[in-house]
Amino acid sequence: MNNKEIMDYAEEAIIHTYNRFPVVLDHGDGVYLYDVEGKKYLDFAAGIAVCAFGYNVKEYNDALKAQIDKMIHVSNLYYTQPMAEAAHKLVNACGLKKVFFTNSGTEAIEGAIKLARKYAWTRDNGSTDHEIIAMNHSFHGRSIGALSVTGNPHYQEAFKPLIDKVVFAEYNNLDDVASKITDKTCAIIMETVQGEGGIYPATREFIQGVRKLCDEKDILLILDEIQCGMGRTGKMFAYDYYDVKPDILTVAKALGCGVPIGAFVAGEKVEKALVAGDHGSTYGGNPLATAAANAVFDMFESRHILDNVNEVGDYLGEKLASLVERYDFIKETRGLGLMRGLEFTIPVGDIVAKSIASGLLIISAGTNIIRFVPPLVITKENVDEMYEKLDKVLSEVQ
């Protein structure tokens, strides 16, 4: 079947919760994807920051195939070596203590909320009168719990009532966060770099100030690094830029590089809060998913991925800055490493669609921001190719 036939066939049986682009992707190689008709696309979306190494990567594929030949899944009633190794690699990378593996970032957020509430419940002798502070313009997922701490009414309005006792503050406004703290506040949750909200990194003053407030008042700091973690910003985790550590970390996306896996990680203060029976996941941490995570951590080291992110990320930032100078309808660029945003004064939907038609996969963050989250293995030559394609599209907008 061709692109159109497959799209029509899919729409007959799939709930229409995505306005998908008219492309049917078939396979990938390196940082390129190909549709069923053979058209080639340079990928600067990476499955929304998932496919850190691109596609058809032998080392990664071989690790998965070897695990498939052994076993794909067993119950969490038993131990497996891939799970144990992946847990150690993750805690060593993030500097925290204990891991719970999930199937997705949304589930990691759910677990982080439960962990924070259980810690407060235990500390306060069974009291459930606790509040969580979250940030405006944040995005943490689409389940009811994750939506409850997502600071975007558009995502929430059709699904209320959500979980209660969530208070929203302004991101990068320490005074506003401080003003929302009460004796009921048990946790503050935020993205170290806001993704869907427009690629806004935390300021150093803000995140260190929030950390200080949490330390002073026995409040847990939950950092959501589902998109900005796993090397995306040039550090393994974005909070490494700020000399802080969270009490609870959420991670997913590039943790499995395409195999569904996420995790919430507990620091020393909360590592014993959850006990047997408090939380579970049928597939969470199964042998195939954790074999993928093990391969990812090994490849980060063997391929010196962070070095490449820093070098090519700086170059990408320079090229995007030159677009800001060239076009009046581009307001600014911001971000870290290979997580960059280009903010426009006009809607970007048509620009994204035309770029895809030209063979460049890019995505938006909101109505007027293009988000650049390519595979972490891209080269400067790939950035140049992206620039040429996008520049051509932008020149037609004027």
CSV table of C-alpha atoms in Angstrom, one decimal:
chain,number,residue,atom,x,y,z
A,1,MET,CA,0.0,0.0,0.0
A,2,ASN,CA,1.1,3.6,-0.6
A,3,ASN,CA,1.1,6.4,2.0
A,4,LYS,CA,-2.5,7.4,1.3
A,5,GLU,CA,-3.9,3.9,1.4
A,6,ILE,CA,-2.2,3.1,4.7
A,7,MET,CA,-3.3,6.4,6.3
A,8,ASP,CA,-6.9,5.7,5.3
A,9,TYR,CA,-6.7,2.1,6.5
A,10,ALA,CA,-5.3,3.3,9.9
A,11,GLU,CA,-8.0,5.9,10.4
A,12,GLU,CA,-10.6,3.2,10.1
A,13,ALA,CA,-9.4,1.5,13.3
A,14,ILE,CA,-7.4,4.0,15.4
A,15,ILE,CA,-9.0,6.6,17.7
A,16,HIS,CA,-8.2,10.0,16.3
A,17,THR,CA,-6.3,11.6,19.2
A,18,TYR,CA,-3.5,12.7,17.0
A,19,ASN,CA,-3.6,15.0,14.0
A,20,ARG,CA,-0.8,13.1,12.2
A,21,PHE,CA,1.2,14.4,9.3
A,22,PRO,CA,0.5,12.7,6.0
A,23,VAL,CA,3.6,10.5,6.2
A,24,VAL,CA,3.9,6.8,6.7
A,25,LEU,CA,7.3,6.0,8.0
A,26,ASP,CA,8.7,2.6,7.2
A,27,HIS,CA,12.4,2.4,8.3
A,28,GLY,CA,15.4,4.4,9.4
A,29,ASP,CA,19.1,4.5,9.0
A,30,GLY,CA,21.4,6.8,11.0
A,31,VAL,CA,19.6,10.1,11.4
A,32,TYR,CA,17.3,9.6,8.4
A,33,LEU,CA,13.9,8.1,8.1
A,34,TYR,CA,12.2,6.7,5.0
A,35,ASP,CA,8.5,6.4,4.2
A,36,VAL,CA,6.8,3.5,2.5
A,37,GLU,CA,7.3,5.1,-0.9
A,38,GLY,CA,11.1,5.6,-0.3
A,39,LYS,CA,11.2,9.3,0.4
A,40,LYS,CA,14.0,10.3,2.7
A,41,TYR,CA,13.7,12.6,5.8
A,42,LEU,CA,16.3,14.2,8.0
A,43,ASP,CA,15.1,13.6,11.5
A,44,PHE,CA,15.3,16.5,13.9
A,45,ALA,CA,12.5,15.2,16.1
A,46,ALA,CA,13.9,11.8,17.2
A,47,GLY,CA,10.5,10.5,18.2
A,48,ILE,CA,10.2,13.5,20.4
A,49,ALA,CA,13.6,13.2,22.0
A,50,VAL,CA,13.5,9.4,22.3
A,51,CYS,CA,15.8,8.0,19.6
A,52,ALA,CA,19.1,9.3,20.9
A,53,PHE,CA,21.2,7.2,18.6
A,54,GLY,CA,19.1,7.4,15.5
A,55,TYR,CA,18.0,4.3,13.7
A,56,ASN,CA,19.2,0.9,12.6
A,57,VAL,CA,22.1,1.0,15.2
A,58,LYS,CA,23.8,-2.4,15.2
A,59,GLU,CA,25.1,-2.3,18.8
A,60,TYR,CA,21.7,-1.4,20.2
A,61,ASN,CA,19.8,-3.9,17.9
A,62,ASP,CA,22.1,-6.7,18.8
A,63,ALA,CA,21.6,-6.2,22.5
A,64,LEU,CA,17.8,-6.4,22.0
A,65,LYS,CA,18.0,-9.4,19.8
A,66,ALA,CA,20.2,-11.2,22.3
A,67,GLN,CA,17.6,-10.6,25.1
A,68,ILE,CA,14.7,-11.5,22.9
A,69,ASP,CA,16.3,-14.9,22.3
A,70,LYS,CA,16.6,-15.4,26.1
A,71,MET,CA,13.2,-14.0,27.4
A,72,ILE,CA,11.1,-10.9,26.9
A,73,HIS,CA,9.1,-10.8,30.0
A,74,VAL,CA,8.8,-12.3,33.5
A,75,SER,CA,6.8,-11.2,36.5
A,76,ASN,CA,8.3,-8.7,39.0
A,77,LEU,CA,7.9,-11.5,41.5
A,78,TYR,CA,11.3,-12.5,40.4
A,79,TYR,CA,14.7,-10.8,39.9
A,80,THR,CA,16.5,-10.5,36.5
A,81,GLN,CA,20.0,-9.5,35.7
A,82,PRO,CA,19.1,-6.8,33.1
A,83,MET,CA,16.8,-5.1,35.7
A,84,ALA,CA,19.6,-5.2,38.4
A,85,GLU,CA,22.2,-3.8,36.0
A,86,ALA,CA,20.0,-1.1,34.6
A,87,ALA,CA,19.0,0.1,38.1
A,88,HIS,CA,22.7,0.4,39.1
A,89,LYS,CA,23.6,2.2,35.9
A,90,LEU,CA,20.7,4.7,36.4
A,91,VAL,CA,21.4,5.5,40.0
A,92,ASN,CA,25.1,5.9,39.2
A,93,ALA,CA,24.3,8.3,36.4
A,94,CYS,CA,21.8,10.4,38.4
A,95,GLY,CA,23.4,10.3,41.9
A,96,LEU,CA,20.3,9.2,43.7
A,97,LYS,CA,19.5,5.9,45.5
A,98,LYS,CA,16.7,3.6,44.4
A,99,VAL,CA,14.8,3.1,41.1
A,100,PHE,CA,11.3,2.0,40.2
A,101,PHE,CA,11.0,1.2,36.5
A,102,THR,CA,7.8,2.1,34.6
A,103,ASN,CA,6.7,1.8,31.0
A,104,SER,CA,6.5,5.5,30.2
A,105,GLY,CA,7.2,9.1,31.4
A,106,THR,CA,3.6,9.6,32.5
A,107,GLU,CA,3.7,6.5,34.7
A,108,ALA,CA,7.0,7.8,36.2
A,109,ILE,CA,5.2,11.0,37.1
A,110,GLU,CA,2.4,9.0,38.7
A,111,GLY,CA,4.9,7.1,40.8
A,112,ALA,CA,6.7,10.3,41.8
A,113,ILE,CA,3.5,11.8,43.1
A,114,LYS,CA,2.6,8.6,45.0
A,115,LEU,CA,6.2,8.5,46.5
A,116,ALA,CA,5.9,12.1,47.6
A,117,ARG,CA,2.5,11.6,49.2
A,118,LYS,CA,3.6,8.4,50.9
A,119,TYR,CA,6.6,10.1,52.4
A,120,ALA,CA,4.4,13.0,53.7
A,121,TRP,CA,1.8,10.5,55.0
A,122,THR,CA,4.4,8.6,56.9
A,123,ARG,CA,6.1,11.7,58.3
A,124,ASP,CA,2.8,13.2,59.4
A,125,ASN,CA,1.4,10.1,61.1
A,126,GLY,CA,-1.2,9.3,58.5
A,127,SER,CA,-2.3,12.8,57.5
A,128,THR,CA,-3.5,13.2,53.9
A,129,ASP,CA,-3.8,17.0,54.1
A,130,HIS,CA,-0.9,17.8,51.7
A,131,GLU,CA,-0.4,20.1,48.7
A,132,ILE,CA,1.9,19.9,45.7
A,133,ILE,CA,3.2,23.0,43.9
A,134,ALA,CA,3.5,22.6,40.2
A,135,MET,CA,4.4,25.2,37.5
A,136,ASN,CA,2.3,27.1,34.9
A,137,HIS,CA,3.0,26.1,31.3
A,138,SER,CA,4.4,22.8,32.4
A,139,PHE,CA,3.7,19.4,30.8
A,140,HIS,CA,4.0,16.1,32.8
A,141,GLY,CA,1.7,13.7,30.9
A,142,ARG,CA,-1.9,12.9,30.1
A,143,SER,CA,-3.0,10.5,32.8
A,144,ILE,CA,-5.3,12.0,35.5
A,145,GLY,CA,-2.5,12.3,38.0
A,146,ALA,CA,0.0,13.8,35.5
A,147,LEU,CA,-2.6,16.1,34.1
A,148,SER,CA,-3.3,17.4,37.6
A,149,VAL,CA,0.3,18.8,37.8
A,150,THR,CA,0.3,20.0,34.2
A,151,GLY,CA,0.0,23.7,34.1
A,152,ASN,CA,-2.1,24.0,30.9
A,153,PRO,CA,-5.9,24.3,31.3
A,154,HIS,CA,-6.4,23.3,27.7
A,155,TYR,CA,-5.2,19.8,28.5
A,156,GLN,CA,-7.2,19.6,31.7
A,157,GLU,CA,-10.6,21.1,31.1
A,158,ALA,CA,-12.5,18.1,29.6
A,159,PHE,CA,-11.2,15.7,32.2
A,160,LYS,CA,-12.0,17.3,35.6
A,161,PRO,CA,-12.2,16.6,38.4
A,162,LEU,CA,-8.5,16.0,38.7
A,163,ILE,CA,-6.6,15.2,41.9
A,164,ASP,CA,-7.0,18.0,44.3
A,165,LYS,CA,-4.6,20.1,46.4
A,166,VAL,CA,-2.3,21.1,43.5
A,167,VAL,CA,-1.3,24.8,43.4
A,168,PHE,CA,0.4,26.4,40.4
A,169,ALA,CA,3.2,28.9,40.5
A,170,GLU,CA,5.2,30.8,37.9
A,171,TYR,CA,8.2,29.0,36.5
A,172,ASN,CA,11.5,30.9,37.1
A,173,ASN,CA,9.8,33.2,39.6
A,174,LEU,CA,11.2,32.2,43.0
A,175,ASP,CA,9.1,34.8,44.9
A,176,ASP,CA,5.9,33.4,43.4
A,177,VAL,CA,6.9,29.8,44.4
A,178,ALA,CA,7.8,31.0,47.9
A,179,SER,CA,4.4,32.7,48.3
A,180,LYS,CA,2.5,29.5,47.4
A,181,ILE,CA,4.3,27.4,50.1
A,182,THR,CA,2.2,26.6,53.2
A,183,ASP,CA,2.6,24.1,56.1
A,184,LYS,CA,0.7,21.7,53.9
A,185,THR,CA,3.2,21.7,51.0
A,186,CYS,CA,4.8,18.3,50.6
A,187,ALA,CA,6.4,18.6,47.2
A,188,ILE,CA,7.3,20.9,44.3
A,189,ILE,CA,7.4,19.4,40.9
A,190,MET,CA,8.9,21.0,37.8
A,191,GLU,CA,10.8,20.3,34.6
A,192,THR,CA,14.4,21.4,34.7
A,193,VAL,CA,13.9,22.6,31.2
A,194,GLN,CA,10.3,23.1,30.2
A,195,GLY,CA,9.7,21.2,26.9
A,196,GLU,CA,6.1,21.5,25.7
A,197,GLY,CA,5.9,24.9,27.4
A,198,GLY,CA,8.4,26.4,25.0
A,199,ILE,CA,11.9,25.2,25.7
A,200,TYR,CA,12.6,27.3,28.8
A,201,PRO,CA,15.6,26.3,31.0
A,202,ALA,CA,15.4,27.0,34.7
A,203,THR,CA,17.5,29.9,35.8
A,204,ARG,CA,20.3,29.1,38.2
A,205,GLU,CA,18.8,31.5,40.8
A,206,PHE,CA,15.4,29.9,40.5
A,207,ILE,CA,16.3,26.2,40.8
A,208,GLN,CA,18.8,26.7,43.6
A,209,GLY,CA,16.3,28.9,45.4
A,210,VAL,CA,13.6,26.2,45.1
A,211,ARG,CA,16.1,23.6,46.4
A,212,LYS,CA,16.9,25.8,49.4
A,213,LEU,CA,13.2,26.3,50.2
A,214,CYS,CA,12.7,22.6,50.0
A,215,ASP,CA,15.6,21.9,52.4
A,216,GLU,CA,14.4,24.5,54.9
A,217,LYS,CA,10.8,23.2,55.0
A,218,ASP,CA,11.1,19.5,54.5
A,219,ILE,CA,9.5,19.7,51.0
A,220,LEU,CA,10.4,17.2,48.3
A,221,LEU,CA,11.8,18.5,45.0
A,222,ILE,CA,10.6,16.4,42.1
A,223,LEU,CA,12.5,17.2,38.8
A,224,ASP,CA,10.9,15.9,35.6
A,225,GLU,CA,13.7,15.1,33.2
A,226,ILE,CA,11.7,12.9,30.9
A,227,GLN,CA,12.5,15.0,27.9
A,228,CYS,CA,15.6,17.0,29.0
A,229,GLY,CA,17.4,14.2,30.7
A,230,MET,CA,19.6,11.4,29.4
A,231,GLY,CA,22.2,13.6,27.8
A,232,ARG,CA,19.8,15.8,25.8
A,233,THR,CA,21.2,19.1,27.2
A,234,GLY,CA,24.9,18.1,27.2
A,235,LYS,CA,24.9,16.8,30.8
A,236,MET,CA,23.5,13.4,31.6
A,237,PHE,CA,20.8,15.2,33.5
A,238,ALA,CA,20.0,18.9,33.1
A,239,TYR,CA,20.2,19.6,36.9
A,240,ASP,CA,23.9,18.9,36.7
A,241,TYR,CA,24.3,22.4,35.3
A,242,TYR,CA,22.9,23.9,38.5
A,243,ASP,CA,24.7,22.0,41.3
A,244,VAL,CA,21.5,20.7,42.7
A,245,LYS,CA,19.9,17.3,43.1
A,246,PRO,CA,16.2,16.4,43.3
A,247,ASP,CA,14.7,14.2,46.0
A,248,ILE,CA,12.8,12.4,43.2
A,249,LEU,CA,13.7,12.3,39.5
A,250,THR,CA,11.5,11.2,36.6
A,251,VAL,CA,13.1,9.9,33.4
A,252,ALA,CA,11.9,8.1,30.2
A,253,LYS,CA,12.2,8.8,26.5
A,254,ALA,CA,15.9,8.2,25.6
A,255,LEU,CA,16.3,5.8,28.6
A,256,GLY,CA,15.2,3.1,26.2
A,257,CYS,CA,15.7,4.8,22.8
A,258,GLY,CA,12.5,3.5,21.5
A,259,VAL,CA,11.7,0.5,23.7
A,260,PRO,CA,9.1,1.8,26.2
A,261,ILE,CA,10.7,2.3,29.6
A,262,GLY,CA,10.6,5.1,32.2
A,263,ALA,CA,11.6,5.4,35.8
A,264,PHE,CA,11.2,7.4,39.0
A,265,VAL,CA,14.3,7.5,41.1
A,266,ALA,CA,14.3,8.2,44.9
A,267,GLY,CA,17.0,10.1,46.8
A,268,GLU,CA,18.2,9.2,50.2
A,269,LYS,CA,15.4,11.0,52.0
A,270,VAL,CA,12.6,9.0,50.3
A,271,GLU,CA,14.3,5.8,49.2
A,272,LYS,CA,12.4,3.7,51.9
A,273,ALA,CA,9.0,5.5,51.7
A,274,LEU,CA,7.4,3.0,49.4
A,275,VAL,CA,7.2,-0.6,50.7
A,276,ALA,CA,5.9,-3.9,49.3
A,277,GLY,CA,2.4,-3.5,48.0
A,278,ASP,CA,2.5,0.3,47.7
A,279,HIS,CA,3.2,0.4,43.9
A,280,GLY,CA,3.5,-2.0,41.0
A,281,SER,CA,3.7,-2.4,37.2
A,282,THR,CA,3.1,-5.6,35.3
A,283,TYR,CA,5.6,-4.7,32.5
A,284,GLY,CA,7.8,-2.2,34.4
A,285,GLY,CA,11.4,-3.1,34.4
A,286,ASN,CA,11.0,-6.3,32.3
A,287,PRO,CA,14.1,-7.9,30.8
A,288,LEU,CA,13.6,-6.5,27.3
A,289,ALA,CA,13.1,-2.9,28.4
A,290,THR,CA,16.0,-3.0,30.9
A,291,ALA,CA,18.3,-4.7,28.3
A,292,ALA,CA,17.6,-1.7,26.1
A,293,ALA,CA,18.4,0.7,29.0
A,294,ASN,CA,21.7,-1.1,29.6
A,295,ALA,CA,22.7,-0.8,26.0
A,296,VAL,CA,21.8,2.9,26.1
A,297,PHE,CA,24.1,3.6,29.0
A,298,ASP,CA,26.9,1.5,27.5
A,299,MET,CA,26.6,3.4,24.2
A,300,PHE,CA,26.6,6.8,26.0
A,301,GLU,CA,30.0,5.9,27.3
A,302,SER,CA,31.5,4.1,24.4
A,303,ARG,CA,30.4,6.7,21.8
A,304,HIS,CA,31.2,9.7,24.0
A,305,ILE,CA,27.7,11.0,23.4
A,306,LEU,CA,27.9,14.0,25.8
A,307,ASP,CA,31.0,15.3,24.0
A,308,ASN,CA,29.1,15.3,20.7
A,309,VAL,CA,26.0,16.9,22.2
A,310,ASN,CA,28.0,19.8,23.6
A,311,GLU,CA,30.0,20.4,20.4
A,312,VAL,CA,27.1,20.0,17.9
A,313,GLY,CA,24.6,21.6,20.3
A,314,ASP,CA,26.6,24.8,20.4
A,315,TYR,CA,26.8,24.7,16.6
A,316,LEU,CA,23.0,24.2,16.3
A,317,GLY,CA,22.5,27.2,18.7
A,318,GLU,CA,24.7,29.4,16.5
A,319,LYS,CA,22.8,28.4,13.3
A,320,LEU,CA,19.4,29.0,14.9
A,321,ALA,CA,20.7,32.4,16.2
A,322,SER,CA,21.6,33.3,12.6
A,323,LEU,CA,18.0,32.6,11.6
A,324,VAL,CA,16.8,35.0,14.3
A,325,GLU,CA,19.0,37.6,12.7
A,326,ARG,CA,17.7,36.9,9.1
A,327,TYR,CA,14.0,36.8,9.7
A,328,ASP,CA,11.8,39.5,11.4
A,329,PHE,CA,9.1,37.0,12.3
A,330,ILE,CA,11.5,35.0,14.5
A,331,LYS,CA,11.7,36.4,18.0
A,332,GLU,CA,14.5,34.4,19.7
A,333,THR,CA,16.1,31.0,20.2
A,334,ARG,CA,16.8,29.4,23.5
A,335,GLY,CA,17.7,26.0,25.0
A,336,LEU,CA,20.6,23.8,26.0
A,337,GLY,CA,22.6,21.2,24.1
A,338,LEU,CA,20.4,19.5,21.5
A,339,MET,CA,17.2,20.7,23.1
A,340,ARG,CA,16.5,24.0,21.3
A,341,GLY,CA,13.5,26.2,20.6
A,342,LEU,CA,12.9,28.8,17.9
A,343,GLU,CA,10.2,31.3,18.9
A,344,PHE,CA,8.2,33.0,16.1
A,345,THR,CA,5.8,35.9,16.1
A,346,ILE,CA,3.5,33.9,13.8
A,347,PRO,CA,2.0,30.3,14.1
A,348,VAL,CA,4.5,27.7,13.0
A,349,GLY,CA,2.1,24.9,11.8
A,350,ASP,CA,2.5,25.7,8.2
A,351,ILE,CA,6.3,26.0,8.5
A,352,VAL,CA,6.4,22.6,10.1
A,353,ALA,CA,4.2,21.0,7.5
A,354,LYS,CA,6.2,22.5,4.6
A,355,SER,CA,9.5,21.4,6.2
A,356,ILE,CA,8.2,17.9,6.4
A,357,ALA,CA,7.2,18.0,2.8
A,358,SER,CA,10.8,19.1,2.0
A,359,GLY,CA,12.2,16.1,3.8
A,360,LEU,CA,12.9,17.7,7.2
A,361,LEU,CA,11.1,16.3,10.3
A,362,ILE,CA,10.7,19.0,12.9
A,363,ILE,CA,8.0,19.5,15.6
A,364,SER,CA,6.4,22.4,17.4
A,365,ALA,CA,6.0,23.3,21.1
A,366,GLY,CA,2.8,25.2,21.3
A,367,THR,CA,1.5,27.4,18.4
A,368,ASN,CA,4.6,29.6,17.7
A,369,ILE,CA,7.7,27.6,18.7
A,370,ILE,CA,9.6,25.1,16.7
A,371,ARG,CA,11.4,22.5,18.8
A,372,PHE,CA,14.7,20.9,17.8
A,373,VAL,CA,15.4,17.6,19.6
A,374,PRO,CA,17.4,15.6,17.0
A,375,PRO,CA,19.2,12.3,17.7
A,376,LEU,CA,22.2,13.0,19.9
A,377,VAL,CA,24.6,11.6,17.3
A,378,ILE,CA,23.9,14.3,14.7
A,379,THR,CA,26.9,16.0,13.1
A,380,LYS,CA,27.5,19.6,12.1
A,381,GLU,CA,26.9,18.5,8.5
A,382,ASN,CA,23.4,17.3,9.5
A,383,VAL,CA,22.8,20.7,11.1
A,384,ASP,CA,23.9,22.4,7.9
A,385,GLU,CA,21.5,20.3,5.9
A,386,MET,CA,18.7,21.1,8.4
A,387,TYR,CA,19.5,24.8,8.1
A,388,GLU,CA,19.4,24.8,4.3
A,389,LYS,CA,16.0,23.1,4.2
A,390,LEU,CA,14.5,25.2,6.9
A,391,ASP,CA,15.9,28.4,5.5
A,392,LYS,CA,14.4,27.7,2.1
A,393,VAL,CA,11.0,27.2,3.7
A,394,LEU,CA,11.3,30.3,5.8
A,395,SER,CA,12.3,32.4,2.7
A,396,GLU,CA,8.9,31.4,1.2
A,397,VAL,CA,7.0,32.7,4.2
A,398,GLN,CA,8.3,36.3,3.8
